[in-house]
PDB file of C-alpha atoms in Angstrom:
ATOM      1  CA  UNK D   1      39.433-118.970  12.515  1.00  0.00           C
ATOM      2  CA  UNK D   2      39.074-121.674  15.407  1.00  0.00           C
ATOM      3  CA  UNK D   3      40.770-124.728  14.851  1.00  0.00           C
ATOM      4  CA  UNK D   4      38.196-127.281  16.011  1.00  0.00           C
ATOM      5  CA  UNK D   5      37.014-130.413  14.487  1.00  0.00           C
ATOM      6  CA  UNK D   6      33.443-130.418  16.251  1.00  0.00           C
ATOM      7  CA  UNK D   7      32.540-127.258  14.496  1.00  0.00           C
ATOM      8  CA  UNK D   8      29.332-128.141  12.967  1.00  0.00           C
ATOM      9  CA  UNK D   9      29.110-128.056   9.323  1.00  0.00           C
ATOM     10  CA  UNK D  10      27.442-124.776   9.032  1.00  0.00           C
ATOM     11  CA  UNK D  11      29.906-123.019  11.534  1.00  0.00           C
ATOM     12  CA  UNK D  12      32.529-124.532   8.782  1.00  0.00           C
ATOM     13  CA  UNK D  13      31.267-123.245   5.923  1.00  0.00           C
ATOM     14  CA  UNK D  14      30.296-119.684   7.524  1.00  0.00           C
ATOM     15  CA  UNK D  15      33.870-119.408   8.509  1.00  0.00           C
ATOM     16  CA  UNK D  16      35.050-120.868   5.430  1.00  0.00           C
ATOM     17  CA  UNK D  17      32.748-118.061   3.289  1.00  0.00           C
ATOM     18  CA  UNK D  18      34.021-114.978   5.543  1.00  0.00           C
ATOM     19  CA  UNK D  19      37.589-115.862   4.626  1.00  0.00           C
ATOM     20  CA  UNK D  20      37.327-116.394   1.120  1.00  0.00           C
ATOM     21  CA  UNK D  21      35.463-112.832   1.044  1.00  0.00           C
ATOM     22  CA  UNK D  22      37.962-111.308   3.940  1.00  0.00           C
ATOM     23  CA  UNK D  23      40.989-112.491   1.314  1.00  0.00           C
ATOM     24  CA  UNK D  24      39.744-112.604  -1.882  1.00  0.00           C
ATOM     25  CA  UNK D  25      40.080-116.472  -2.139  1.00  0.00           C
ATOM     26  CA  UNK D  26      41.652-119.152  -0.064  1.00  0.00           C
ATOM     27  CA  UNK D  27      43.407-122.819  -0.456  1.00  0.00           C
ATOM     28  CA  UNK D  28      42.140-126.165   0.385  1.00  0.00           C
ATOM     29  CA  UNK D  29      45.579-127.048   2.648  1.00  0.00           C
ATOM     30  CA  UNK D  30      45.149-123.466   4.157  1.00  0.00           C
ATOM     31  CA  UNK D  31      41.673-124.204   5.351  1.00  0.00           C
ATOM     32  CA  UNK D  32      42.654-127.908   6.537  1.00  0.00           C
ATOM     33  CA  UNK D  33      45.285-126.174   9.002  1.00  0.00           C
ATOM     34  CA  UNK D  34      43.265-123.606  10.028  1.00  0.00           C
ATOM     35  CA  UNK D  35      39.752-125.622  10.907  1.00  0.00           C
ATOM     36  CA  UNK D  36      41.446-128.731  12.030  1.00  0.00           C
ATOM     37  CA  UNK D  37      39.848-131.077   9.325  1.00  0.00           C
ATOM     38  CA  UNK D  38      40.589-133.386   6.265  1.00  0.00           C
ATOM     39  CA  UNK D  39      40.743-132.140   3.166  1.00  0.00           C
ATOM     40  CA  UNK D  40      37.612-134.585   2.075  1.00  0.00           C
ATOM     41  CA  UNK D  41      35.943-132.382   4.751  1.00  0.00           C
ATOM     42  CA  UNK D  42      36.912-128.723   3.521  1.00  0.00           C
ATOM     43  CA  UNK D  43      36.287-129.833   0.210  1.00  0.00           C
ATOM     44  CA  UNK D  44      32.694-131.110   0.745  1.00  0.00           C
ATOM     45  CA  UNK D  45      32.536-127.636   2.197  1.00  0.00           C
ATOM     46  CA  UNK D  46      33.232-126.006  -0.672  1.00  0.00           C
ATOM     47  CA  UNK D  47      31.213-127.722  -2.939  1.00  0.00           C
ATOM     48  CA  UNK D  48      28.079-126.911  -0.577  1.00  0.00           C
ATOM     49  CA  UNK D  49      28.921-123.323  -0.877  1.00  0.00           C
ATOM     50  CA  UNK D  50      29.565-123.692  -4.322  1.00  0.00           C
ATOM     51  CA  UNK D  51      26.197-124.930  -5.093  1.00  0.00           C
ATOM     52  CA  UNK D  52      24.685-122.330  -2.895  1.00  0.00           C
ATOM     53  CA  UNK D  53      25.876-119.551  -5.599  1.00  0.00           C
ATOM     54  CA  UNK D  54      28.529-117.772  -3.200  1.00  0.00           C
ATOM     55  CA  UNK D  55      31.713-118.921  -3.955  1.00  0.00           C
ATOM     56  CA  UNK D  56      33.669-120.273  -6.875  1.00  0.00           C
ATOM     57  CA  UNK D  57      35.704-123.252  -6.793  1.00  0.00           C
ATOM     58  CA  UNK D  58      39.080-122.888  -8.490  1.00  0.00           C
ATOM     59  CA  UNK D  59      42.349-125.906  -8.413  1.00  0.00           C
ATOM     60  CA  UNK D  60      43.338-125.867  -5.354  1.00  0.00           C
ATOM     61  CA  UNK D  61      40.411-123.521  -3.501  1.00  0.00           C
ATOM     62  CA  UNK D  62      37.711-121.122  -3.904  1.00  0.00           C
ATOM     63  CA  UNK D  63      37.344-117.839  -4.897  1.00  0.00           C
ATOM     64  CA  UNK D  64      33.905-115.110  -4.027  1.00  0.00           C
ATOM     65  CA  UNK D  65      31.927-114.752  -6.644  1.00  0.00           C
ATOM     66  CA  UNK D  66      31.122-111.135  -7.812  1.00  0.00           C
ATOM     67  CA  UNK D  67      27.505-110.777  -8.124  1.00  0.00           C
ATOM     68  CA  UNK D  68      25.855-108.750 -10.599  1.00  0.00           C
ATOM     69  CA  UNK D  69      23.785-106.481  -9.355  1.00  0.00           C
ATOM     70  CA  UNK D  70      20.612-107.133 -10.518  1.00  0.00           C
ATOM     71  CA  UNK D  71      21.065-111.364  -9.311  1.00  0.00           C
ATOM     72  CA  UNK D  72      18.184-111.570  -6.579  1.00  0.00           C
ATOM     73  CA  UNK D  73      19.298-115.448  -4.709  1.00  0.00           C
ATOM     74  CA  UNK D  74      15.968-117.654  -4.002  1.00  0.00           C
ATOM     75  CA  UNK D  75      14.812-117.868  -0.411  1.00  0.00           C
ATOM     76  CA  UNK D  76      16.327-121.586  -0.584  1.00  0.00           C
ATOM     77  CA  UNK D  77      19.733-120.485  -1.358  1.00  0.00           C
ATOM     78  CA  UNK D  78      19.962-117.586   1.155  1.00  0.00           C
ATOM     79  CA  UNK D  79      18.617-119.777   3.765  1.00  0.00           C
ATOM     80  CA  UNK D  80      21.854-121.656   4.163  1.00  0.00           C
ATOM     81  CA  UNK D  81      24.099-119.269   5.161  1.00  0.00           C
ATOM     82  CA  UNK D  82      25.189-116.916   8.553  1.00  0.00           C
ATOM     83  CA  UNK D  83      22.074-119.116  10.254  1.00  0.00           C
ATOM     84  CA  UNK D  84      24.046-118.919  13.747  1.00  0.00           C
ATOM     85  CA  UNK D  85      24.303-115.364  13.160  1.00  0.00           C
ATOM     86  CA  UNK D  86      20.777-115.048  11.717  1.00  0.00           C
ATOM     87  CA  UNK D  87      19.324-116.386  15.373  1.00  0.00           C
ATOM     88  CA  UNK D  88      21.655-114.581  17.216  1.00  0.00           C
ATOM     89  CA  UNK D  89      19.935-111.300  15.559  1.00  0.00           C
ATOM     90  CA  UNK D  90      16.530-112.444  15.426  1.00  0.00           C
ATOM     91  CA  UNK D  91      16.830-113.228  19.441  1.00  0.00           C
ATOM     92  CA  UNK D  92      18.344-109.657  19.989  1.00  0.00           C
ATOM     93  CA  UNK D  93      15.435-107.899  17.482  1.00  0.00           C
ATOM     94  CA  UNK D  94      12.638-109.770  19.756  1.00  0.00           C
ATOM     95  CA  UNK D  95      14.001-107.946  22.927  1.00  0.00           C
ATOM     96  CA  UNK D  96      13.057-104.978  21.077  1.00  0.00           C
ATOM     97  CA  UNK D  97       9.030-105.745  20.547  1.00  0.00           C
ATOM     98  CA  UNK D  98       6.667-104.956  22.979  1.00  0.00           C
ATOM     99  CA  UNK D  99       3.074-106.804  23.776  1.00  0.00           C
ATOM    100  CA  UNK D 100       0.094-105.427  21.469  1.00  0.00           C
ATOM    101  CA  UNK D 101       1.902-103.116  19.309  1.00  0.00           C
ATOM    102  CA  UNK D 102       1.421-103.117  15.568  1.00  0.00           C
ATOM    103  CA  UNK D 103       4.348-104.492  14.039  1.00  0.00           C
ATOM    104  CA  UNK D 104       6.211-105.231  10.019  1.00  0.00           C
ATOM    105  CA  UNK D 105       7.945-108.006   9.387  1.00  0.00           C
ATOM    106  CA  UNK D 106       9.474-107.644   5.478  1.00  0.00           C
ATOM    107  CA  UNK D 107      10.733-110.704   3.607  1.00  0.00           C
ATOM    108  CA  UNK D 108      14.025-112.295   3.985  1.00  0.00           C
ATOM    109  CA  UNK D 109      15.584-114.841   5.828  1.00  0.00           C
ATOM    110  CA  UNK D 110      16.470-112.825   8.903  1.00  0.00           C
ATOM    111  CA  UNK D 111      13.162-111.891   9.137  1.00  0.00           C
ATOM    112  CA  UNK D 112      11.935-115.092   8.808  1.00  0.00           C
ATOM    113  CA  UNK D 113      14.086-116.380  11.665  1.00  0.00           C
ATOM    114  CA  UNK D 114      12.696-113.326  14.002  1.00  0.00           C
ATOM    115  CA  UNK D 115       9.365-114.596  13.089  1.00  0.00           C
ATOM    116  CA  UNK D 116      10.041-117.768  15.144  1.00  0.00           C
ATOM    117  CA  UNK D 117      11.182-115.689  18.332  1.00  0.00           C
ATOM    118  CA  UNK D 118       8.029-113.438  18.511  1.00  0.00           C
ATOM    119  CA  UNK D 119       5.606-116.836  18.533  1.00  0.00           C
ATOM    120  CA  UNK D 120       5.310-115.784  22.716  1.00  0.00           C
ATOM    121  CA  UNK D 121       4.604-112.526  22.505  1.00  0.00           C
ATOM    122  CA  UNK D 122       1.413-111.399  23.133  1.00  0.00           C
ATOM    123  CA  UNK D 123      -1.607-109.699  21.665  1.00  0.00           C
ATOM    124  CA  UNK D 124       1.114-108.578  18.411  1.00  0.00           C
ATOM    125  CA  UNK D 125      -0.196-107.344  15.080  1.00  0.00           C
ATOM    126  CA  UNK D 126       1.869-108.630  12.401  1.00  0.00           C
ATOM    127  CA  UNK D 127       1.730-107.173   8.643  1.00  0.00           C
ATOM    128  CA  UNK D 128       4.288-108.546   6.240  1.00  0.00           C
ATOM    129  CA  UNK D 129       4.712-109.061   2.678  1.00  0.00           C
ATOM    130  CA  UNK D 130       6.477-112.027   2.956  1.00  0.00           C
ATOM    131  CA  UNK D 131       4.307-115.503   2.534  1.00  0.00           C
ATOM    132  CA  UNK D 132       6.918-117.369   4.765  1.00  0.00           C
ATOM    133  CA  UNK D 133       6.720-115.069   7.720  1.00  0.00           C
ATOM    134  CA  UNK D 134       3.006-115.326   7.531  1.00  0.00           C
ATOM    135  CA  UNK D 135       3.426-118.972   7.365  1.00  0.00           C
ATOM    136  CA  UNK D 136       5.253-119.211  10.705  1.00  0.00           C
ATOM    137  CA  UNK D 137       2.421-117.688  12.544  1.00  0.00           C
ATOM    138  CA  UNK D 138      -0.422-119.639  10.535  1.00  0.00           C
ATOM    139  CA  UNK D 139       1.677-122.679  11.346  1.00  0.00           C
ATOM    140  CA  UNK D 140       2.044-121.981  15.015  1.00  0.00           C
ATOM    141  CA  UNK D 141      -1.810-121.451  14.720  1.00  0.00           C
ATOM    142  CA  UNK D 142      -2.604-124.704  13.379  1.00  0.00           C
ATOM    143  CA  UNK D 143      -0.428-126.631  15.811  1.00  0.00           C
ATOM    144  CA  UNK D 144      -1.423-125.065  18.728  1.00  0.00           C
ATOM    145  CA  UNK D 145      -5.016-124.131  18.352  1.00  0.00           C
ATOM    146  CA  UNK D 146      -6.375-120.244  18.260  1.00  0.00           C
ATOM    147  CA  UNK D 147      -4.702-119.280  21.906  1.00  0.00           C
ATOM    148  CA  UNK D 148      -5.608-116.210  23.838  1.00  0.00           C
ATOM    149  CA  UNK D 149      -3.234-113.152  22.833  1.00  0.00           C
ATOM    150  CA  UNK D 150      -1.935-115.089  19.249  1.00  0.00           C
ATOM    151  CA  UNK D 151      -0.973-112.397  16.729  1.00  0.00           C
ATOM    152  CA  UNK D 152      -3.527-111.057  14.218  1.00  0.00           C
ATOM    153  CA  UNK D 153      -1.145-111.668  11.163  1.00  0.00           C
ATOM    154  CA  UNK D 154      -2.102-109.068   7.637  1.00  0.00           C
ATOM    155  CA  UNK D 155      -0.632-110.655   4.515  1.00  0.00           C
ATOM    156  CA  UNK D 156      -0.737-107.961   1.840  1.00  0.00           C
ATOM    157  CA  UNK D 157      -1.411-109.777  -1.443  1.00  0.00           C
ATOM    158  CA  UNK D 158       0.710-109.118  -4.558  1.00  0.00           C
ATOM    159  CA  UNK D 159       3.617-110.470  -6.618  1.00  0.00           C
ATOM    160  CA  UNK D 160       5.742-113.078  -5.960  1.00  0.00           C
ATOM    161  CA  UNK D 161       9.292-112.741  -5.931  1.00  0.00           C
ATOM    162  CA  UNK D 162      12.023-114.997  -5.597  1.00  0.00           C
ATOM    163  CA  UNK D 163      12.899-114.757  -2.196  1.00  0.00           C
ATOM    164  CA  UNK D 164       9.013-115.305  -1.551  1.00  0.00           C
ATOM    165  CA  UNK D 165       8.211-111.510  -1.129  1.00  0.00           C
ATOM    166  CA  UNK D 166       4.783-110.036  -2.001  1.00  0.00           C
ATOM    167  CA  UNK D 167       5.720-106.894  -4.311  1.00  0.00           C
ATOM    168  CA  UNK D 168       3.765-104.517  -6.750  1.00  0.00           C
ATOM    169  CA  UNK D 169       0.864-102.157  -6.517  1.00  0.00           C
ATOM    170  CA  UNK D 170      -1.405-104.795  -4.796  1.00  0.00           C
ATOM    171  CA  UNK D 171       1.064-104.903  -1.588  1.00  0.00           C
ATOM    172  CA  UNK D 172       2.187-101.253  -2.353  1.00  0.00           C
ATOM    173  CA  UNK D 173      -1.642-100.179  -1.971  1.00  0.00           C
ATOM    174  CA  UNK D 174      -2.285-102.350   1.072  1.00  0.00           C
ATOM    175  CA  UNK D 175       1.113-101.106   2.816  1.00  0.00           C
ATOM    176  CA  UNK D 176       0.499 -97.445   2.630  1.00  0.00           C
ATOM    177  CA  UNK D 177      -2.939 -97.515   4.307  1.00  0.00           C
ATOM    178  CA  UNK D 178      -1.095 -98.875   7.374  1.00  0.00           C
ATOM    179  CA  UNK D 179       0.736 -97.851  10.382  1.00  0.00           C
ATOM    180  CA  UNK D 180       3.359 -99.427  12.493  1.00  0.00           C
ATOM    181  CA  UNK D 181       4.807 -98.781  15.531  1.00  0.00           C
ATOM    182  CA  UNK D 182       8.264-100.536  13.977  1.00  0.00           C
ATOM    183  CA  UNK D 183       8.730-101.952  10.879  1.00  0.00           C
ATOM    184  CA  UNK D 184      11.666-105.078  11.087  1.00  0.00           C
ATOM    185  CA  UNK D 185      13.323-104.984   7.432  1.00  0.00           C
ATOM    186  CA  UNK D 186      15.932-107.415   5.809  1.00  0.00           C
ATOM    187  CA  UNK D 187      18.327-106.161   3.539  1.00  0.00           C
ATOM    188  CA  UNK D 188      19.758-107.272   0.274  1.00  0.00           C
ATOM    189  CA  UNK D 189      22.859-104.985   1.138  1.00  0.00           C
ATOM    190  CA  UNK D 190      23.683-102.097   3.171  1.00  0.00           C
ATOM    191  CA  UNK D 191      26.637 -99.271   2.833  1.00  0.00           C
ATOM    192  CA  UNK D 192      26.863 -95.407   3.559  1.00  0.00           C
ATOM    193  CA  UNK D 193      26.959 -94.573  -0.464  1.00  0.00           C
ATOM    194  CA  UNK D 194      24.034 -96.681  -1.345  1.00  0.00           C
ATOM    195  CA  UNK D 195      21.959 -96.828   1.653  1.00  0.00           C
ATOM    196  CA  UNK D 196      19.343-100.185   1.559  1.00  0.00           C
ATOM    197  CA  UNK D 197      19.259-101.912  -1.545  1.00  0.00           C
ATOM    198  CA  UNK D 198      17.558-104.618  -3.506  1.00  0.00           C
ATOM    199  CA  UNK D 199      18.553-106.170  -6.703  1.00  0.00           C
ATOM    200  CA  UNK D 200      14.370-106.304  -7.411  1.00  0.00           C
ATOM    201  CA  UNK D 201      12.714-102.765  -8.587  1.00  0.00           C
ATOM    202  CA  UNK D 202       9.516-103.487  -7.365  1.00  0.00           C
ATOM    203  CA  UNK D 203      10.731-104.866  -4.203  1.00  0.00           C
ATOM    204  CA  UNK D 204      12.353-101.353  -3.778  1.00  0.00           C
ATOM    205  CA  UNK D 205       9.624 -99.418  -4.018  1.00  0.00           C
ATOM    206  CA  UNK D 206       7.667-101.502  -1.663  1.00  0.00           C
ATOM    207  CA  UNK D 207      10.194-101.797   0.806  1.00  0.00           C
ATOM    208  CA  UNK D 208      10.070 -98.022   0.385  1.00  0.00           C
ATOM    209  CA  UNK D 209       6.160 -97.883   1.155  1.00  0.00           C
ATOM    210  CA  UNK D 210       7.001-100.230   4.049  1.00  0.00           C
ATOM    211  CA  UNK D 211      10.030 -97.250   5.620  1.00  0.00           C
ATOM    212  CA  UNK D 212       7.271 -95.091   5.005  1.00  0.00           C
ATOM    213  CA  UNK D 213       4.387 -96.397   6.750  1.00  0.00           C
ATOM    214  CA  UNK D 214       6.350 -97.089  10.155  1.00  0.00           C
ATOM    215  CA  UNK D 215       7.058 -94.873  13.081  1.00  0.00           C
ATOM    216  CA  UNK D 216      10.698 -96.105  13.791  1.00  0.00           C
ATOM    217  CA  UNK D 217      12.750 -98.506  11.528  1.00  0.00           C
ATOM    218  CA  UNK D 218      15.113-101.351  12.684  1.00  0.00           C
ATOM    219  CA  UNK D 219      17.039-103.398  10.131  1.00  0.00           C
ATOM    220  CA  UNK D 220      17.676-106.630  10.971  1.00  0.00           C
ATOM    221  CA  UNK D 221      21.207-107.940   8.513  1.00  0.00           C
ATOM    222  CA  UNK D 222      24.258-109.941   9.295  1.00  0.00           C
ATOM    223  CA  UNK D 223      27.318-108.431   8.737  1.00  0.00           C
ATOM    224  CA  UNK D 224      27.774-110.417   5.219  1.00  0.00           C
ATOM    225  CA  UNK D 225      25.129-107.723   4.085  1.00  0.00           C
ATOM    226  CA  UNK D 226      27.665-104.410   4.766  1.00  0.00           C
ATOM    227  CA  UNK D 227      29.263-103.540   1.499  1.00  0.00           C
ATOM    228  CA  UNK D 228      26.823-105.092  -1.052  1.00  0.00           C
ATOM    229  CA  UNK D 229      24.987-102.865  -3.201  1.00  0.00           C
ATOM    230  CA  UNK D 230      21.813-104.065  -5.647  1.00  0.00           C
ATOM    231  CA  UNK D 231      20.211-102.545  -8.362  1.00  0.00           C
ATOM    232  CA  UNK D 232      17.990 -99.948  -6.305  1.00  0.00           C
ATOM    233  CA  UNK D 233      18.345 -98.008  -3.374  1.00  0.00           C
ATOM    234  CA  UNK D 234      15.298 -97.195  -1.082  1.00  0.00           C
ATOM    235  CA  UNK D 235      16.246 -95.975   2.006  1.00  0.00           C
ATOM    236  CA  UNK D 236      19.124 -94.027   3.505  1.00  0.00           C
ATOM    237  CA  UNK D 237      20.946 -94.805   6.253  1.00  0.00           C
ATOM    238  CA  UNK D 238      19.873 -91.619   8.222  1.00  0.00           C
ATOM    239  CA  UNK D 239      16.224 -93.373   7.748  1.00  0.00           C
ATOM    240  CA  UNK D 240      16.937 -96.244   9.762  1.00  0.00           C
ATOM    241  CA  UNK D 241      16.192 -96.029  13.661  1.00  0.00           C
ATOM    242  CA  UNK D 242      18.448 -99.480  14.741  1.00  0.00           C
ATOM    243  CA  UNK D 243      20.627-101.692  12.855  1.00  0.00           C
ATOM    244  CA  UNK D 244      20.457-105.298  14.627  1.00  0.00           C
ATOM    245  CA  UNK D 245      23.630-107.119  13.381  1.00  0.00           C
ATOM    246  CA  UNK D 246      25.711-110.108  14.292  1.00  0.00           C
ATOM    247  CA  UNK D 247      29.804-109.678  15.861  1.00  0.00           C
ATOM    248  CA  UNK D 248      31.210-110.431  12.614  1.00  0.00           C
ATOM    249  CA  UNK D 249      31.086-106.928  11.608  1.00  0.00           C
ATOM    250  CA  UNK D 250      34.642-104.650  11.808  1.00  0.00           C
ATOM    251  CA  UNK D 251      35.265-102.076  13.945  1.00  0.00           C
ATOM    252  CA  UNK D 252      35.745 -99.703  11.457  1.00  0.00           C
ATOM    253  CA  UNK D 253      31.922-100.278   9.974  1.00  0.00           C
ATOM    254  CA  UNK D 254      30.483 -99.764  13.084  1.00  0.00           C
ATOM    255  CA  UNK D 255      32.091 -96.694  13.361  1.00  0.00           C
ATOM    256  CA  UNK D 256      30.973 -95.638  10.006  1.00  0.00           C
ATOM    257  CA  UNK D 257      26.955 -96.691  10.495  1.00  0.00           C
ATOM    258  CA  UNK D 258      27.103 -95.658  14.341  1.00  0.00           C
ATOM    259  CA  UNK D 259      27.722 -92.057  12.350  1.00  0.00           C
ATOM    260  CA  UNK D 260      25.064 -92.291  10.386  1.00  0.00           C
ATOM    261  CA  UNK D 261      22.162 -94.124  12.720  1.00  0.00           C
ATOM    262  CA  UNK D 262      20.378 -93.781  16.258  1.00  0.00           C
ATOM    263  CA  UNK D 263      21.515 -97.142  17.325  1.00  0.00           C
ATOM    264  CA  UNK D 264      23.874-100.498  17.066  1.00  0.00           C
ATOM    265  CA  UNK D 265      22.587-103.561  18.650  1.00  0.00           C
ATOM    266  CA  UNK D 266      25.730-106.734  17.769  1.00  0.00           C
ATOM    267  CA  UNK D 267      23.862-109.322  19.530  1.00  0.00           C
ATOM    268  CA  UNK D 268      25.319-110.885  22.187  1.00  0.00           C
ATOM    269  CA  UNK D 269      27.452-107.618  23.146  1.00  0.00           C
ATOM    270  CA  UNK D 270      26.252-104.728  25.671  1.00  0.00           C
ATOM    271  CA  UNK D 271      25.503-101.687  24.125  1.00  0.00           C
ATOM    272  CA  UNK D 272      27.519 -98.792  24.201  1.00  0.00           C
ATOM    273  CA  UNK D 273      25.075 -96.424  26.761  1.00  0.00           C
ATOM    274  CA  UNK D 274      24.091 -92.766  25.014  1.00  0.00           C
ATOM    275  CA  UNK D 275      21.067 -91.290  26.722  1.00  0.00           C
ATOM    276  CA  UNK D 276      20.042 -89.580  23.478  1.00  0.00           C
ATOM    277  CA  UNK D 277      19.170 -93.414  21.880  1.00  0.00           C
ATOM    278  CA  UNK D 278      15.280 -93.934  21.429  1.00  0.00           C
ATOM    279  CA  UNK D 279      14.335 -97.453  22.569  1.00  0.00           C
ATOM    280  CA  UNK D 280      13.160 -99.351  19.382  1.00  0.00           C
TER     281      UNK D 280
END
């Protein structure tokens, strides 16, 4: 971890998180050394990240906290956390879309954040089941007037969830009368055992409609998401085209998914060239 005192506070507590998961649980004097601040500092931290539901404070530090897996965090509390790498990935999924094709965006944070970065491209069709991805383009709409080549945006009706996902046979109905030329999915959790995974049944099986429906897959997670399991699987790995991640994940698990799928985009790095990979 850098030692730098201008880190903002969400570079803090991002660094902060991936240690306490990385070790199992860290120190308050530990952290002070290593980031450069006061303890009044780390310990604000902590308490921010305690409230957020991902870490438990203990004397003297914090400790993960071992979810169950059937918890399903509210769109609020996921927002908070990896947003640096959550750009970085929604910048580097954006390359990926082309002018007038037919696009999915599912729910999720990351998705939400790639919403933003395909305001500018043209003539799209957009079809989510997520009310706040449908909200950035309505909102962009509003603002800026009905402009030539805006996207046509299909919200698919059905259940609320709490990470503001529409789910159930309304959306599940709507979703496989469709067809997309790439489907952009956020994950819950990701591994080789377990595939894609939700901690919300009926989120599975529409996220399963969703894989489904679309001609080539790219999952858009940060590398928090590798290793966490929920309640239902719905996809395997060999089902996904491209995994767009962030440069916090370990060698050794993108050897293990670059086994398993077509394509590895880490933002920010060059890809490794293979003349077999599909564009996305």
């Amino acid at each position: 971890m850098s030692e730098n005192q201008n880190l903002l506070a969400e570079q803090r507590r991002a660094l902060i998180l991936d240690e306490v998961r990385r070790r199992g649980g860290v120190r308050v004097n530990e952290l002070t050394r290593k980031l450069g601040v006061s303890d009044m500092t780390v310990r604000r931290d902590l308490d921010a990240l305690a409230r957020q539901g991902v870490v438990e404070k203990v004397h003297g530090g914090a400790v993960p906290v071992v979810e169950a897996s059937t918890h399903e965090p509210g769109f609020e509390a996921k927002s908070g956390l990896e947003l640096t790498a959550k750009e970085d990935i929604a910048r580097a999924a954006a390359s990926l879309v082309a002018p007038g094709t037919a696009i999915a965006l599912s729910g999720g944070t990351t998705t939400y954040a790639l919403a933003h970065q395909l305001l500018d491209v043209p003539d799209l069709t957009v079809v989510t089941n997520s009310v706040r991805v449908a909200d950035v383009f309505h909102s962009a709409q509003r603002t800026s007037g009905q402009r030539q080549g805006a996207a046509t945006v299909v919200l698919t009706g059905g259940v609320r969830t709490p990470s503001d996902s529409l789910v159930g046979p309304v959306a599940d109905q709507a979703i496989e009368a469709l067809h997309f030329d790439v489907l952009f999915l956020g994950v819950h959790g990701i591994s080789v055992e377990a595939g894609l995974s939700t901690p919300n049944l009926a989120e599975a099986e529409t996220n399963r409609r969703l894989v489904q429906s679309a001609r080539r897959v790219v999952v858009v997670a940060d590398h928090t998401k590798w290793g966490t399991v929920g309640l239902s699987s719905f996809a395997a790995l060999e089902q996904i085209d491209t995994l767009v991640t962030d440069d916090g994940l370990p060698a050794e698990a993108r050897a293990e998914i670059s086994e398993h799928l077509r394509r590895l985009v880490v933002a920010g790095e060059p890809e490794a060239e293979d003349e077999d990979a599909p564009d996305a």
